Every structure is written in C-alpha cells, then in structure tokens.
Amino acid sequence: MIVYRTKTDLTGHLLSLQNEGKSIGLVPTMGALHQGHMSLVEKAAAENDVVVVTIFVNPTQFNDPSDLDLYPRTLDQDLELLRQLEADLVFVPAVKEMYPDEETQVFDLGGLDKVMEGKHRPGHFNGVAQIVSKLFLMIRPHRAYFGQKDFQQLVVIRRLVEILDMNLTIVSCPIIREKDGLAMSSRNTRLSKEERKLAPFIYETLVHASELLDALSPSQLKEWVILQFKKQGALELEYFEIVEDKGLIPVNKWDEEVNKVACLAVLLGGVRLIDNLIFD
Ligand code: PAF
C-alpha cells in the first residue's frame, strides 16, 4: 500500500496504471474508518484492479465550525486498517493541497441539495460536490463507492456525475449496522455511554414505521414518528421525510410504482446522527 500526500505524486502513479489498462475503484472517505468503510473497500477490491482510498476531512462541507473541529481524526489507525484490507493507494492530502485558493465553485444540484440535510446544513452538499468533483477529475476512477447511509449524498453525487459528464459508475453499498441496529458512523464515537444506549431507538423507530405502511397514510406516519421521538424525549428529531429515491420529492400517497426512502436526522447530546430505510 502506498500513501500519497500530493496530487502530482498520486496522479503520476495513476497515469501509469491507466496506461496499463487497469480499472480503478475509488473510495472517498473522511477517515475515522469503521466497518461501513471497510465494506466499501472490500467491494471496490472485488470489482477493480486497483483501489484508491482518500482520507480528507473536507472543510467546505461543514457548515458548523465546531462540528469540523470535533470530527474524529484517527489517521494511524485508518492506515493500519487499510493495510490489512490490502488497499493499493491511499491519498491523504492537506487542506492546502486540495484548496490552494479559496474555493468558490457553485454547483447547480437541481434542488436536491436544498431538502432534508440541505435545509439543516446550508452549503453542505455544495461542499461535498466541490471535493468529490476534484477527486473524480483527478483520479478518473471507473467506479466510486458510497454508503447508502448518506442516502441524499448518493443522489446528489449521481447528479454531480451528470453535471461533470463523466463516464463513471456510482456504486451504492448497503448500510452496515451495529448488532443493536445503530447505523455505523464515525460520529458514533462521540456519543457518551448513556447516549450510545439510547441511539438504537433511531433504527427501531424506522423499522416500526415500515410496519405501519398499510395502516397509516404518509402524513399520518410522519406524525406518528414525530410523536415517538417526542415521547422518547432524549433524542431530538430534526426531520423525518419519506421521499422518492431519485428526485427526493416527498411522498404524499402510497404508490407501489414509486421507490420510497424514509430519511431522518436526530440530535443526541451534541451529536447529529442520520439514518434511513428503504420502504418496499
Ligand atoms: O461521506 C463522506 O465521508 C464525505 O461526505 C465524502 C464523500 C468523503 C466527501 O468528503
């Protein structure tokens, strides 16, 4: 495994691999790697000749400076994990390497960036688009791997690929959960012991909601979920939406033809957690 810190070194190596006709799988991350990331690396390794993992805590996607400061950084541990998984190339740039000047690029994400996460984290998806487009254009992967936990991000990135007009396959990988159902996330390490015990309530509620589809309309189900969180008390629900899976349009009536995803964000102590469940 080779660790690169500069674009020039990384792209120099990639060019020779591309000339040899090797297929390249990219796994972009912000580090603090867990089993969710590992599953992306494993899938990328199974489907490509070469796996490139990037580790970069991207400042432009954080609308809250304290969230950026508190984001866990565990580089040595991350590199050790990637070595065990036999990742080929790891790119760990400094902020100046990715953003030598102030970044001003604005993407037209067709409103996908304005709902749910976008409403609560203004500018977040533009920041994601800024860094992911840089990585795509620099690395030119054949496939890029993203977790379904960040469902809205996946939809936004598919739109970004259209904007960039790149020949690239976005591979969506299933959410990896702890035994008690909590979706794996780098932010989980910031939960206190008490908060960690309460966190499985998020997935339990999503599953329970999915069992009520025959009994309740979408708006009734939304109210039901809001009520469950109010009754629970410790977890503050930021939003709960049932949306169709391409344009993220809210669903107001059940239609079997439409693929539906229930998405939510919750504040637990000072930690913001997101999760989602596909409603079949
Ligand atoms: O999902 C993440 O970890 C980040 O949003 C990503 C895609 C690596 C961009 O910084």
Short mmCIF file of N, CA and C and ligand atoms in Angstrom, two decimals, residues 28-30 58 61 128 131-132 146 150 153, ligand 1:
data_model
loop_
_atom_site.label_atom_id
_atom_site.label_comp_id
_atom_site.label_asym_id
_atom_site.label_seq_id
_atom_site.Cartn_x
_atom_site.Cartn_y
_atom_site.Cartn_z
N PRO A 28 -13.92 7.39 -1.51
CA PRO A 28 -13.62 8.65 -0.82
C PRO A 28 -14.11 8.59 0.62
N THR A 29 -13.27 9.01 1.57
CA THR A 29 -13.68 8.99 2.98
C THR A 29 -13.15 10.25 3.68
N MET A 30 -13.67 10.45 4.89
CA MET A 30 -13.10 11.49 5.75
C MET A 30 -12.37 10.84 6.92
N ASN A 58 -13.06 17.23 4.76
CA ASN A 58 -13.26 18.34 3.82
C ASN A 58 -13.91 19.55 4.49
N GLN A 61 -17.51 21.27 3.46
CA GLN A 61 -18.83 20.66 3.63
C GLN A 61 -19.36 20.78 5.06
N VAL A 128 -19.63 19.09 -0.56
CA VAL A 128 -19.40 17.69 -0.96
C VAL A 128 -19.10 17.65 -2.46
N ILE A 131 -15.49 18.83 -3.31
CA ILE A 131 -14.37 17.90 -3.09
C ILE A 131 -14.50 16.65 -3.95
N VAL A 132 -15.73 16.14 -4.09
CA VAL A 132 -15.89 14.90 -4.85
C VAL A 132 -15.57 15.15 -6.33
N PHE A 146 -19.96 4.57 -2.45
CA PHE A 146 -20.52 5.41 -1.38
C PHE A 146 -21.52 4.58 -0.58
N ASP A 150 -25.63 7.69 3.81
CA ASP A 150 -25.77 9.08 3.37
C ASP A 150 -26.58 9.08 2.08
N GLN A 153 -26.72 12.16 -0.07
CA GLN A 153 -25.41 12.40 -0.69
C GLN A 153 -25.26 11.56 -1.97
O1 PAF B 1 -19.32 10.67 3.00
C1 PAF B 1 -18.24 11.23 3.30
O2 PAF B 1 -17.45 10.72 4.10
C2 PAF B 1 -17.91 12.56 2.66
O3 PAF B 1 -19.04 13.34 2.50
C3 PAF B 1 -17.13 12.41 1.35
C4 PAF B 1 -17.97 11.73 0.26
C5 PAF B 1 -15.86 11.63 1.57
C6 PAF B 1 -16.74 13.79 0.80
O4 PAF B 1 -15.95 14.49 1.70
#
